[in-house]
Amino acid sequence: MQLGDSRTGKLADNITAFGRALRRAGVPVDSARIALAGQAAQLVDLSRKDDLGAALEAVLVSREQDRGVFRELFDAFFRDPAVANKLLAQMLPSAEGKAEPSKRRPRVSEALAPQKGFGAQPPRAAEDEVRFDAAMTASDLQRLRHADFGALGGGEYRLVERLAREVALPVPRIAMRRTRPGARGARLHWPGVMRHAAHTGGELLQLRRLQRRKQPLPLLLLVDVSGSMERYARLLLAFLHAATRGGVGRRGRRDVFAFGTRLTDLTPAFRLADTDEMLAAAGAAIDDYAGGTRLGESLAQLRERHARRLVGRRTLVLVISDGLDTGEPAALERELAWLRLHSRRLLWLNPLLRYDRYTPSAQGAAVLHRQAHGMLAVHNIARLEQLAASIAAVMDT
């Protein structure tokens, strides 16, 4: 593969275009990394595609979950005749081979597709220049941040889903029984005190202490995937997967269930690093998607089969639902009361709070409102960005 003569500047232009495509695919790539990629490309044999790919991957990928996206996008970017040829026409004399769209991740396909952009003009004729960077204006981004998930068009939905994956949700941390040496604490760390005294001739110049370790609260997520939540479920699952990955990580615990007419354990799917792969696995696992809602029966299954997922009374439970339950209210009341008793906080994340005059008048919503410690809105990006602070406020009550 020939990528052209770097002395003409074409190599740098194409690496810049590739970096922008990575950014559209959700891989965090800034201008400094793109510049570093240009330097790395000049240190390898450009006639060897594998060498070039390894050099770019070394400087452009910083997260393990982005490695697969990079490789698929790199392969497609330098082989797809419909798109890559237009970018590489000046330096790639004969681009052969066809793309393999059927097995690509959605992020890769969207990144390679001609960008329409929010508020951009309709695509022009095929012979026109292919645009690879459809940067949203500040007003577009601001409007998307406050747009209701249920009112988004197809293109907007994909953009918002991508934005949602960048929102963090730090899980509240609590002090554990186990301790470790530190500067603060009620108890002295005598081994540390004596070791320090041995270096100062027996003088106790520094008193080491034992402080309690802190770790994130165990998290239990219950996501409504019924028909009325169809527009929210996929986007919120993508958000929760990406948002809790860093906050929970290896030290915390995260259990995820979907509920409609029955309970589905999504915890194995959430262990996948890539969000697209998680969504595919979750879609394969859920067989009652866009159906009815029987939260009471689903919670009964949780109590009977998965009670050990609740770690004492430390578990933070987030129920994501619009509360339009079609089951028996008495059963829902009973199961929610049990769940509240066995958790540290039971929070209801309700997308219907987008309405200013919303009141939980439906039977299921009334029960949820009565049993939950708090009700929070999750109907747009702005609300997701405020979610961590809202949860912290409820935890302090």
mmCIF file of C-alpha atoms in Angstrom:
data_model
loop_
_atom_site.group_PDB
_atom_site.id
_atom_site.type_symbol
_atom_site.label_atom_id
_atom_site.label_comp_id
_atom_site.label_asym_id
_atom_site.label_seq_id
_atom_site.Cartn_x
_atom_site.Cartn_y
_atom_site.Cartn_z
ATOM 1 C CA MET A 1 0.000 0.000 0.000
ATOM 2 C CA GLN A 2 1.314 3.388 -0.904
ATOM 3 C CA LEU A 3 0.283 6.327 1.132
ATOM 4 C CA GLY A 4 2.063 8.967 -0.857
ATOM 5 C CA ASP A 5 5.039 11.133 -0.246
ATOM 6 C CA SER A 6 5.050 12.651 3.206
ATOM 7 C CA ARG A 7 7.103 15.540 1.903
ATOM 8 C CA THR A 8 4.090 16.812 -0.009
ATOM 9 C CA GLY A 9 1.964 16.942 3.129
ATOM 10 C CA LYS A 10 -0.624 14.453 1.866
ATOM 11 C CA LEU A 11 0.232 11.868 4.487
ATOM 12 C CA ALA A 12 -0.410 14.346 7.269
ATOM 13 C CA ASP A 13 -3.745 15.333 5.717
ATOM 14 C CA ASN A 14 -4.911 11.735 5.548
ATOM 15 C CA ILE A 15 -3.800 10.912 9.050
ATOM 16 C CA THR A 16 -5.685 13.986 10.197
ATOM 17 C CA ALA A 17 -8.790 12.747 8.358
ATOM 18 C CA PHE A 18 -8.357 9.323 9.914
ATOM 19 C CA GLY A 19 -8.031 10.879 13.357
ATOM 20 C CA ARG A 20 -11.270 12.779 12.826
ATOM 21 C CA ALA A 21 -12.995 9.565 11.753
ATOM 22 C CA LEU A 22 -11.773 7.936 14.980
ATOM 23 C CA ARG A 23 -13.151 10.855 16.946
ATOM 24 C CA ARG A 24 -16.555 10.453 15.302
ATOM 25 C CA ALA A 25 -16.435 6.780 16.261
ATOM 26 C CA GLY A 26 -16.114 7.803 19.903
ATOM 27 C CA VAL A 27 -12.375 7.278 20.313
ATOM 28 C CA PRO A 28 -10.842 10.197 22.258
ATOM 29 C CA VAL A 29 -8.296 11.676 19.845
ATOM 30 C CA ASP A 30 -7.040 15.240 20.143
ATOM 31 C CA SER A 31 -4.809 17.295 17.869
ATOM 32 C CA ALA A 32 -1.692 16.420 19.868
ATOM 33 C CA ARG A 33 -2.245 12.699 19.275
ATOM 34 C CA ILE A 34 -2.884 13.268 15.581
ATOM 35 C CA ALA A 35 0.376 15.205 15.305
ATOM 36 C CA LEU A 36 2.165 12.402 17.138
ATOM 37 C CA ALA A 37 0.590 9.874 14.758
ATOM 38 C CA GLY A 38 2.063 11.806 11.835
ATOM 39 C CA GLN A 39 5.510 11.538 13.379
ATOM 40 C CA ALA A 40 5.025 7.831 14.108
ATOM 41 C CA ALA A 41 3.991 7.130 10.505
ATOM 42 C CA GLN A 42 7.225 8.585 9.206
ATOM 43 C CA LEU A 43 9.238 6.142 11.321
ATOM 44 C CA VAL A 44 7.799 2.981 9.731
ATOM 45 C CA ASP A 45 7.736 1.461 6.270
ATOM 46 C CA LEU A 46 4.647 2.922 4.603
ATOM 47 C CA SER A 47 4.552 0.071 2.106
ATOM 48 C CA ARG A 48 3.620 -2.269 4.971
ATOM 49 C CA LYS A 49 0.075 -1.727 6.118
ATOM 50 C CA ASP A 50 0.530 -3.693 9.327
ATOM 51 C CA ASP A 51 3.465 -1.556 10.388
ATOM 52 C CA LEU A 52 1.567 1.640 9.735
ATOM 53 C CA GLY A 53 -1.470 0.326 11.621
ATOM 54 C CA ALA A 54 0.626 -0.663 14.623
ATOM 55 C CA ALA A 55 2.357 2.714 14.687
ATOM 56 C CA LEU A 56 -0.912 4.644 14.571
ATOM 57 C CA GLU A 57 -2.584 2.351 17.100
ATOM 58 C CA ALA A 58 0.266 2.879 19.547
ATOM 59 C CA VAL A 59 -0.311 6.624 19.686
ATOM 60 C CA LEU A 60 -4.026 6.998 18.924
ATOM 61 C CA VAL A 61 -5.549 4.355 21.217
ATOM 62 C CA SER A 62 -5.441 4.856 24.962
ATOM 63 C CA ARG A 63 -8.329 2.623 26.081
ATOM 64 C CA GLU A 64 -8.592 -1.114 25.631
ATOM 65 C CA GLN A 65 -12.238 -0.893 24.585
ATOM 66 C CA ASP A 66 -11.271 1.317 21.613
ATOM 67 C CA ARG A 67 -8.721 -1.106 20.185
ATOM 68 C CA GLY A 68 -11.246 -3.147 18.197
ATOM 69 C CA VAL A 69 -12.891 0.020 16.833
ATOM 70 C CA PHE A 70 -9.499 1.342 15.718
ATOM 71 C CA ARG A 71 -8.578 -1.833 13.850
ATOM 72 C CA GLU A 72 -11.897 -2.098 12.034
ATOM 73 C CA LEU A 73 -11.862 1.565 11.141
ATOM 74 C CA PHE A 74 -8.232 1.492 10.007
ATOM 75 C CA ASP A 75 -8.906 -1.483 7.771
ATOM 76 C CA ALA A 76 -12.058 0.048 6.302
ATOM 77 C CA PHE A 77 -10.595 3.535 5.977
ATOM 78 C CA PHE A 78 -7.742 2.391 3.788
ATOM 79 C CA ARG A 79 -9.725 -0.160 1.789
ATOM 80 C CA ASP A 80 -13.265 1.170 1.240
ATOM 81 C CA PRO A 81 -13.397 2.263 -2.432
ATOM 82 C CA ALA A 82 -16.441 4.498 -2.054
ATOM 83 C CA VAL A 83 -15.074 6.651 0.708
ATOM 84 C CA ALA A 84 -11.399 6.069 1.231
ATOM 85 C CA ASN A 85 -10.589 6.456 -2.482
ATOM 86 C CA LYS A 86 -11.775 10.026 -2.419
ATOM 87 C CA LEU A 87 -9.526 10.787 0.475
ATOM 88 C CA LEU A 88 -6.615 8.765 -0.806
ATOM 89 C CA ALA A 89 -7.022 9.457 -4.521
ATOM 90 C CA GLN A 90 -3.974 11.660 -4.602
ATOM 91 C CA MET A 91 -1.725 9.052 -3.073
ATOM 92 C CA LEU A 92 -3.387 5.658 -3.576
ATOM 93 C CA PRO A 93 -3.119 4.779 -7.275
ATOM 94 C CA SER A 94 -5.262 1.657 -7.153
ATOM 95 C CA ALA A 95 -7.451 0.950 -4.179
ATOM 96 C CA GLU A 96 -8.772 -2.559 -4.439
ATOM 97 C CA GLY A 97 -11.040 -4.587 -2.281
ATOM 98 C CA LYS A 98 -14.471 -3.945 -0.892
ATOM 99 C CA ALA A 99 -15.666 -2.912 2.494
ATOM 100 C CA GLU A 100 -17.350 -5.373 4.782
ATOM 101 C CA PRO A 101 -20.251 -3.386 6.198
ATOM 102 C CA SER A 102 -22.197 -6.363 7.472
ATOM 103 C CA LYS A 103 -19.836 -7.114 10.342
ATOM 104 C CA ARG A 104 -18.697 -3.602 11.207
ATOM 105 C CA ARG A 105 -19.472 -2.033 14.504
ATOM 106 C CA PRO A 106 -22.099 0.745 14.228
ATOM 107 C CA ARG A 107 -19.542 3.283 15.447
ATOM 108 C CA VAL A 108 -17.206 2.352 12.596
ATOM 109 C CA SER A 109 -19.940 2.444 9.942
ATOM 110 C CA GLU A 110 -21.179 5.822 11.130
ATOM 111 C CA ALA A 111 -17.654 7.224 11.243
ATOM 112 C CA LEU A 112 -17.024 6.149 7.648
ATOM 113 C CA ALA A 113 -20.379 7.318 6.318
ATOM 114 C CA PRO A 114 -20.593 10.775 4.682
ATOM 115 C CA GLN A 115 -21.532 13.049 7.535
ATOM 116 C CA LYS A 116 -24.860 14.816 7.366
ATOM 117 C CA GLY A 117 -24.338 16.545 10.685
ATOM 118 C CA PHE A 118 -27.003 18.191 12.774
ATOM 119 C CA GLY A 119 -28.433 21.126 10.834
ATOM 120 C CA ALA A 120 -26.115 20.561 7.870
ATOM 121 C CA GLN A 121 -27.164 20.771 4.253
ATOM 122 C CA PRO A 122 -28.442 17.605 2.518
ATOM 123 C CA PRO A 123 -25.728 15.457 0.894
ATOM 124 C CA ARG A 124 -24.630 16.659 -2.516
ATOM 125 C CA ALA A 125 -24.007 14.623 -5.640
ATOM 126 C CA ALA A 126 -21.572 11.731 -5.550
ATOM 127 C CA GLU A 127 -18.942 13.597 -7.502
ATOM 128 C CA ASP A 128 -18.836 16.384 -4.963
ATOM 129 C CA GLU A 129 -16.236 16.489 -2.287
ATOM 130 C CA VAL A 130 -16.712 14.024 0.553
ATOM 131 C CA ARG A 131 -16.878 15.756 3.908
ATOM 132 C CA PHE A 132 -15.352 13.862 6.807
ATOM 133 C CA ASP A 133 -15.661 16.409 9.529
ATOM 134 C CA ALA A 134 -19.142 17.555 10.380
ATOM 135 C CA ALA A 135 -18.423 19.474 13.552
ATOM 136 C CA MET A 136 -21.582 20.598 15.280
ATOM 137 C CA THR A 137 -21.984 24.231 16.104
ATOM 138 C CA ALA A 138 -22.231 25.287 19.718
ATOM 139 C CA SER A 139 -25.947 25.998 19.326
ATOM 140 C CA ASP A 140 -26.555 22.549 17.800
ATOM 141 C CA LEU A 141 -24.732 20.882 20.663
ATOM 142 C CA GLN A 142 -26.590 22.947 23.232
ATOM 143 C CA ARG A 143 -29.937 22.055 21.666
ATOM 144 C CA LEU A 144 -29.060 18.361 21.619
ATOM 145 C CA ARG A 145 -28.063 18.497 25.295
ATOM 146 C CA HIS A 146 -31.577 19.614 26.190
ATOM 147 C CA ALA A 147 -33.484 17.591 23.572
ATOM 148 C CA ASP A 148 -35.841 14.952 24.917
ATOM 149 C CA PHE A 149 -34.646 11.452 24.005
ATOM 150 C CA GLY A 150 -38.156 10.511 22.958
ATOM 151 C CA ALA A 151 -38.408 13.325 20.402
ATOM 152 C CA LEU A 152 -35.138 12.766 18.531
ATOM 153 C CA GLY A 153 -34.890 11.917 14.858
ATOM 154 C CA GLY A 154 -32.800 8.985 13.666
ATOM 155 C CA GLY A 155 -29.615 11.001 13.044
ATOM 156 C CA GLU A 156 -30.041 13.034 16.218
ATOM 157 C CA TYR A 157 -30.594 9.866 18.218
ATOM 158 C CA ARG A 158 -27.237 8.465 17.103
ATOM 159 C CA LEU A 159 -25.475 11.717 17.919
ATOM 160 C CA VAL A 160 -27.080 11.912 21.357
ATOM 161 C CA GLU A 161 -26.290 8.270 22.063
ATOM 162 C CA ARG A 162 -22.666 9.039 21.331
ATOM 163 C CA LEU A 163 -22.767 12.096 23.601
ATOM 164 C CA ALA A 164 -24.358 10.020 26.364
ATOM 165 C CA ARG A 165 -21.392 7.655 26.339
ATOM 166 C CA GLU A 166 -19.126 10.519 27.341
ATOM 167 C CA VAL A 167 -21.133 11.406 30.465
ATOM 168 C CA ALA A 168 -19.589 10.107 33.681
ATOM 169 C CA LEU A 169 -21.580 8.815 36.642
ATOM 170 C CA PRO A 170 -19.292 8.622 39.687
ATOM 171 C CA VAL A 171 -20.757 6.138 42.142
ATOM 172 C CA PRO A 172 -20.824 7.400 45.767
ATOM 173 C CA ARG A 173 -18.045 5.933 47.890
ATOM 174 C CA ILE A 174 -18.352 4.768 51.473
ATOM 175 C CA ALA A 175 -15.835 3.961 54.198
ATOM 176 C CA MET A 176 -15.260 0.240 54.709
ATOM 177 C CA ARG A 177 -14.291 -1.675 57.842
ATOM 178 C CA ARG A 178 -10.815 -2.401 56.520
ATOM 179 C CA THR A 179 -8.158 0.188 57.212
ATOM 180 C CA ARG A 180 -4.851 1.246 55.749
ATOM 181 C CA PRO A 181 -2.003 3.515 56.940
ATOM 182 C CA GLY A 182 -2.642 7.178 56.314
ATOM 183 C CA ALA A 183 -2.324 10.680 57.668
ATOM 184 C CA ARG A 184 -5.764 10.725 59.275
ATOM 185 C CA GLY A 185 -7.751 8.348 61.428
ATOM 186 C CA ALA A 186 -8.795 7.726 65.007
ATOM 187 C CA ARG A 187 -6.380 4.839 65.630
ATOM 188 C CA LEU A 188 -2.585 4.951 65.590
ATOM 189 C CA HIS A 189 -0.694 2.714 63.201
ATOM 190 C CA TRP A 190 1.845 1.512 65.764
ATOM 191 C CA PRO A 191 4.081 -0.500 63.383
ATOM 192 C CA GLY A 192 4.455 2.608 61.228
ATOM 193 C CA VAL A 193 5.028 4.823 64.261
ATOM 194 C CA MET A 194 7.781 2.564 65.612
ATOM 195 C CA ARG A 195 9.476 2.225 62.218
ATOM 196 C CA HIS A 196 9.573 5.982 61.860
ATOM 197 C CA ALA A 197 10.879 6.355 65.405
ATOM 198 C CA ALA A 198 13.707 3.936 64.626
ATOM 199 C CA HIS A 199 14.948 6.372 61.984
ATOM 200 C CA THR A 200 14.809 9.373 64.318
ATOM 201 C CA GLY A 201 16.647 7.961 67.325
ATOM 202 C CA GLY A 202 13.500 6.972 69.170
ATOM 203 C CA GLU A 203 11.802 10.351 68.882
ATOM 204 C CA LEU A 204 8.094 10.188 67.949
ATOM 205 C CA LEU A 205 8.124 12.997 65.431
ATOM 206 C CA GLN A 206 5.375 11.590 63.246
ATOM 207 C CA LEU A 207 2.298 9.643 64.301
ATOM 208 C CA ARG A 208 1.045 7.390 61.515
ATOM 209 C CA ARG A 209 -2.646 6.515 61.716
ATOM 210 C CA LEU A 210 -5.063 3.930 60.376
ATOM 211 C CA GLN A 211 -7.793 5.280 58.133
ATOM 212 C CA ARG A 212 -10.749 3.384 56.739
ATOM 213 C CA ARG A 213 -10.658 2.377 53.094
ATOM 214 C CA LYS A 214 -13.272 3.749 50.735
ATOM 215 C CA GLN A 215 -14.857 2.000 47.790
ATOM 216 C CA PRO A 216 -17.833 2.628 45.493
ATOM 217 C CA LEU A 217 -21.225 1.463 46.655
ATOM 218 C CA PRO A 218 -22.414 -1.762 45.014
ATOM 219 C CA LEU A 219 -24.734 -0.744 42.191
ATOM 220 C CA LEU A 220 -27.920 -2.534 41.106
ATOM 221 C CA LEU A 221 -29.478 -1.224 37.878
ATOM 222 C CA LEU A 222 -33.028 -2.173 36.866
ATOM 223 C CA VAL A 223 -33.888 -0.920 33.372
ATOM 224 C CA ASP A 224 -37.433 -0.923 31.981
ATOM 225 C CA VAL A 225 -37.415 -2.206 28.370
ATOM 226 C CA SER A 226 -41.172 -2.165 27.801
ATOM 227 C CA GLY A 227 -42.855 -0.534 24.806
ATOM 228 C CA SER A 228 -43.317 2.861 26.454
ATOM 229 C CA MET A 229 -39.575 2.951 27.274
ATOM 230 C CA GLU A 230 -38.423 1.784 23.843
ATOM 231 C CA ARG A 231 -36.887 5.143 22.891
ATOM 232 C CA TYR A 232 -35.045 5.441 26.185
ATOM 233 C CA ALA A 233 -33.883 1.909 26.977
ATOM 234 C CA ARG A 234 -31.085 1.535 24.403
ATOM 235 C CA LEU A 235 -29.711 5.004 24.994
ATOM 236 C CA LEU A 236 -29.781 4.688 28.780
ATOM 237 C CA LEU A 237 -28.158 1.252 28.653
ATOM 238 C CA ALA A 238 -25.345 2.723 26.543
ATOM 239 C CA PHE A 239 -25.014 5.592 29.015
ATOM 240 C CA LEU A 240 -24.962 3.329 32.075
ATOM 241 C CA HIS A 241 -22.421 0.978 30.519
ATOM 242 C CA ALA A 242 -19.971 3.736 29.666
ATOM 243 C CA ALA A 243 -20.695 5.944 32.681
ATOM 244 C CA THR A 244 -20.220 3.315 35.376
ATOM 245 C CA ARG A 245 -17.244 1.589 33.771
ATOM 246 C CA GLY A 246 -14.694 3.924 35.357
ATOM 247 C CA GLY A 247 -16.572 4.601 38.576
ATOM 248 C CA VAL A 248 -17.201 0.981 39.454
ATOM 249 C CA GLY A 249 -14.277 -0.625 37.698
ATOM 250 C CA ARG A 250 -12.553 -3.577 39.251
ATOM 251 C CA ARG A 251 -13.124 -2.646 42.865
ATOM 252 C CA GLY A 252 -16.860 -2.067 42.808
ATOM 253 C CA ARG A 253 -19.801 -4.232 41.900
ATOM 254 C CA ARG A 254 -22.352 -3.589 39.197
ATOM 255 C CA ASP A 255 -25.365 -5.810 38.567
ATOM 256 C CA VAL A 256 -27.741 -4.976 35.731
ATOM 257 C CA PHE A 257 -31.176 -6.364 34.940
ATOM 258 C CA ALA A 258 -33.736 -5.510 32.284
ATOM 259 C CA PHE A 259 -37.389 -5.969 33.053
ATOM 260 C CA GLY A 260 -40.521 -5.994 30.952
ATOM 261 C CA THR A 261 -42.832 -8.929 31.385
ATOM 262 C CA ARG A 262 -39.926 -10.855 32.939
ATOM 263 C CA LEU A 263 -36.474 -10.277 34.395
ATOM 264 C CA THR A 264 -33.339 -10.556 32.221
ATOM 265 C CA ASP A 265 -29.835 -10.592 33.693
ATOM 266 C CA LEU A 266 -27.641 -8.214 31.668
ATOM 267 C CA THR A 267 -24.638 -8.364 34.000
ATOM 268 C CA PRO A 268 -22.635 -10.674 31.682
ATOM 269 C CA ALA A 269 -23.265 -8.305 28.763
ATOM 270 C CA PHE A 270 -22.125 -5.335 30.849
ATOM 271 C CA ARG A 271 -18.779 -7.039 31.453
ATOM 272 C CA LEU A 272 -17.937 -6.499 27.774
ATOM 273 C CA ALA A 273 -15.634 -3.529 27.342
ATOM 274 C CA ASP A 274 -17.113 -2.210 24.108
ATOM 275 C CA THR A 275 -20.502 -0.515 24.370
ATOM 276 C CA ASP A 276 -21.603 -1.646 20.894
ATOM 277 C CA GLU A 277 -20.827 -5.243 21.784
ATOM 278 C CA MET A 278 -22.696 -4.843 25.063
ATOM 279 C CA LEU A 279 -25.784 -3.535 23.250
ATOM 280 C CA ALA A 280 -25.658 -6.440 20.808
ATOM 281 C CA ALA A 281 -25.351 -8.947 23.642
ATOM 282 C CA ALA A 282 -28.160 -7.273 25.598
ATOM 283 C CA GLY A 283 -30.395 -7.283 22.527
ATOM 284 C CA ALA A 284 -29.805 -10.994 22.096
ATOM 285 C CA ALA A 285 -30.565 -11.675 25.761
ATOM 286 C CA ILE A 286 -33.798 -9.650 26.026
ATOM 287 C CA ASP A 287 -36.701 -11.523 24.453
ATOM 288 C CA ASP A 288 -39.530 -9.291 25.703
ATOM 289 C CA TYR A 289 -38.243 -5.974 24.397
ATOM 290 C CA ALA A 290 -40.941 -3.342 23.694
ATOM 291 C CA GLY A 291 -43.594 -5.476 25.379
ATOM 292 C CA GLY A 292 -45.537 -4.921 28.576
ATOM 293 C CA THR A 293 -44.353 -3.943 32.063
ATOM 294 C CA ARG A 294 -44.702 -6.153 35.102
ATOM 295 C CA LEU A 295 -42.238 -4.714 37.553
ATOM 296 C CA GLY A 296 -43.747 -6.458 40.575
ATOM 297 C CA GLU A 297 -43.305 -9.920 39.056
ATOM 298 C CA SER A 298 -39.807 -9.054 37.873
ATOM 299 C CA LEU A 299 -38.811 -7.901 41.359
ATOM 300 C CA ALA A 300 -40.208 -11.128 42.773
ATOM 301 C CA GLN A 301 -37.893 -13.041 40.430
ATOM 302 C CA LEU A 302 -35.020 -10.836 41.605
ATOM 303 C CA ARG A 303 -35.802 -11.609 45.261
ATOM 304 C CA GLU A 304 -36.178 -15.338 44.688
ATOM 305 C CA ARG A 305 -33.229 -15.943 42.351
ATOM 306 C CA HIS A 306 -30.757 -13.105 42.822
ATOM 307 C CA ALA A 307 -31.120 -11.883 46.397
ATOM 308 C CA ARG A 308 -27.384 -12.278 46.915
ATOM 309 C CA ARG A 309 -26.795 -9.511 44.399
ATOM 310 C CA LEU A 310 -27.847 -7.122 47.156
ATOM 311 C CA VAL A 311 -24.798 -6.652 49.350
ATOM 312 C CA GLY A 312 -26.231 -6.139 52.788
ATOM 313 C CA ARG A 313 -27.759 -2.712 52.965
ATOM 314 C CA ARG A 314 -24.948 -1.022 51.057
ATOM 315 C CA THR A 315 -26.376 -1.486 47.571
ATOM 316 C CA LEU A 316 -27.499 1.578 45.642
ATOM 317 C CA VAL A 317 -30.523 0.597 43.525
ATOM 318 C CA LEU A 318 -31.498 2.611 40.431
ATOM 319 C CA VAL A 319 -34.876 1.742 38.893
ATOM 320 C CA ILE A 320 -35.178 3.291 35.416
ATOM 321 C CA SER A 321 -38.816 3.289 34.363
ATOM 322 C CA ASP A 322 -41.737 5.528 33.462
ATOM 323 C CA GLY A 323 -43.832 3.733 36.072
ATOM 324 C CA LEU A 324 -46.524 2.616 33.599
ATOM 325 C CA ASP A 325 -46.821 -0.815 35.177
ATOM 326 C CA THR A 326 -49.608 -3.196 34.165
ATOM 327 C CA GLY A 327 -49.129 -5.672 36.995
ATOM 328 C CA GLU A 328 -50.839 -5.957 40.350
ATOM 329 C CA PRO A 329 -50.165 -2.806 42.465
ATOM 330 C CA ALA A 330 -50.220 -4.779 45.725
ATOM 331 C CA ALA A 331 -47.476 -7.112 44.470
ATOM 332 C CA LEU A 332 -45.406 -4.147 43.302
ATOM 333 C CA GLU A 333 -45.840 -2.445 46.661
ATOM 334 C CA ARG A 334 -44.717 -5.572 48.495
ATOM 335 C CA GLU A 335 -41.650 -6.190 46.329
ATOM 336 C CA LEU A 336 -40.542 -2.559 46.345
ATOM 337 C CA ALA A 337 -40.856 -2.452 50.118
ATOM 338 C CA TRP A 338 -38.597 -5.510 50.347
ATOM 339 C CA LEU A 339 -36.094 -3.958 47.935
ATOM 340 C CA ARG A 340 -36.078 -0.682 49.874
ATOM 341 C CA LEU A 341 -35.486 -2.571 53.125
ATOM 342 C CA HIS A 342 -32.469 -4.386 51.656
ATOM 343 C CA SER A 343 -30.742 -1.464 49.959
ATOM 344 C CA ARG A 344 -29.002 1.684 51.059
ATOM 345 C CA ARG A 345 -31.003 3.901 48.723
ATOM 346 C CA LEU A 346 -33.708 3.097 46.173
ATOM 347 C CA LEU A 347 -33.858 5.773 43.487
ATOM 348 C CA TRP A 348 -36.374 6.059 40.669
ATOM 349 C CA LEU A 349 -35.023 7.529 37.427
ATOM 350 C CA ASN A 350 -38.109 8.672 35.540
ATOM 351 C CA PRO A 351 -37.972 10.066 31.954
ATOM 352 C CA LEU A 352 -41.521 11.407 32.304
ATOM 353 C CA LEU A 353 -40.184 14.148 34.559
ATOM 354 C CA ARG A 354 -39.609 16.085 31.338
ATOM 355 C CA TYR A 355 -43.141 17.392 31.859
ATOM 356 C CA ASP A 356 -43.236 20.317 34.261
ATOM 357 C CA ARG A 357 -46.620 19.351 35.678
ATOM 358 C CA TYR A 358 -45.955 15.617 35.860
ATOM 359 C CA THR A 359 -47.519 13.824 38.806
ATOM 360 C CA PRO A 360 -47.185 10.072 39.473
ATOM 361 C CA SER A 361 -50.911 9.383 39.172
ATOM 362 C CA ALA A 362 -50.682 5.984 37.425
ATOM 363 C CA GLN A 363 -50.936 3.052 39.833
ATOM 364 C CA GLY A 364 -47.411 1.777 39.284
ATOM 365 C CA ALA A 365 -45.953 5.276 39.327
ATOM 366 C CA ALA A 366 -47.733 6.055 42.601
ATOM 367 C CA VAL A 367 -46.236 2.951 44.223
ATOM 368 C CA LEU A 368 -42.766 3.752 42.926
ATOM 369 C CA HIS A 369 -43.031 7.318 44.153
ATOM 370 C CA ARG A 370 -44.131 6.128 47.580
ATOM 371 C CA GLN A 371 -41.376 3.531 48.024
ATOM 372 C CA ALA A 372 -38.386 5.239 46.375
ATOM 373 C CA HIS A 373 -36.077 7.489 48.348
ATOM 374 C CA GLY A 374 -35.998 9.928 45.456
ATOM 375 C CA MET A 375 -37.196 10.522 41.890
ATOM 376 C CA LEU A 376 -34.760 11.929 39.328
ATOM 377 C CA ALA A 377 -35.114 12.957 35.668
ATOM 378 C CA VAL A 378 -33.157 11.207 32.882
ATOM 379 C CA HIS A 379 -34.782 12.469 29.679
ATOM 380 C CA ASN A 380 -31.890 14.395 28.113
ATOM 381 C CA ILE A 381 -28.115 14.788 28.181
ATOM 382 C CA ALA A 382 -28.227 17.756 30.541
ATOM 383 C CA ARG A 383 -30.103 15.666 33.103
ATOM 384 C CA LEU A 384 -27.640 12.808 32.741
ATOM 385 C CA GLU A 385 -24.799 15.239 33.414
ATOM 386 C CA GLN A 386 -26.551 16.353 36.607
ATOM 387 C CA LEU A 387 -27.365 12.815 37.703
ATOM 388 C CA ALA A 388 -24.265 12.232 39.832
ATOM 389 C CA ALA A 389 -24.864 15.418 41.815
ATOM 390 C CA SER A 390 -28.558 14.572 42.213
ATOM 391 C CA ILE A 391 -27.750 11.087 43.524
ATOM 392 C CA ALA A 392 -25.207 12.520 45.954
ATOM 393 C CA ALA A 393 -27.834 14.943 47.256
ATOM 394 C CA VAL A 394 -30.307 12.107 47.869
ATOM 395 C CA MET A 395 -27.603 10.017 49.558
ATOM 396 C CA ASP A 396 -27.015 12.812 52.065
ATOM 397 C CA THR A 397 -30.671 12.969 53.114
#
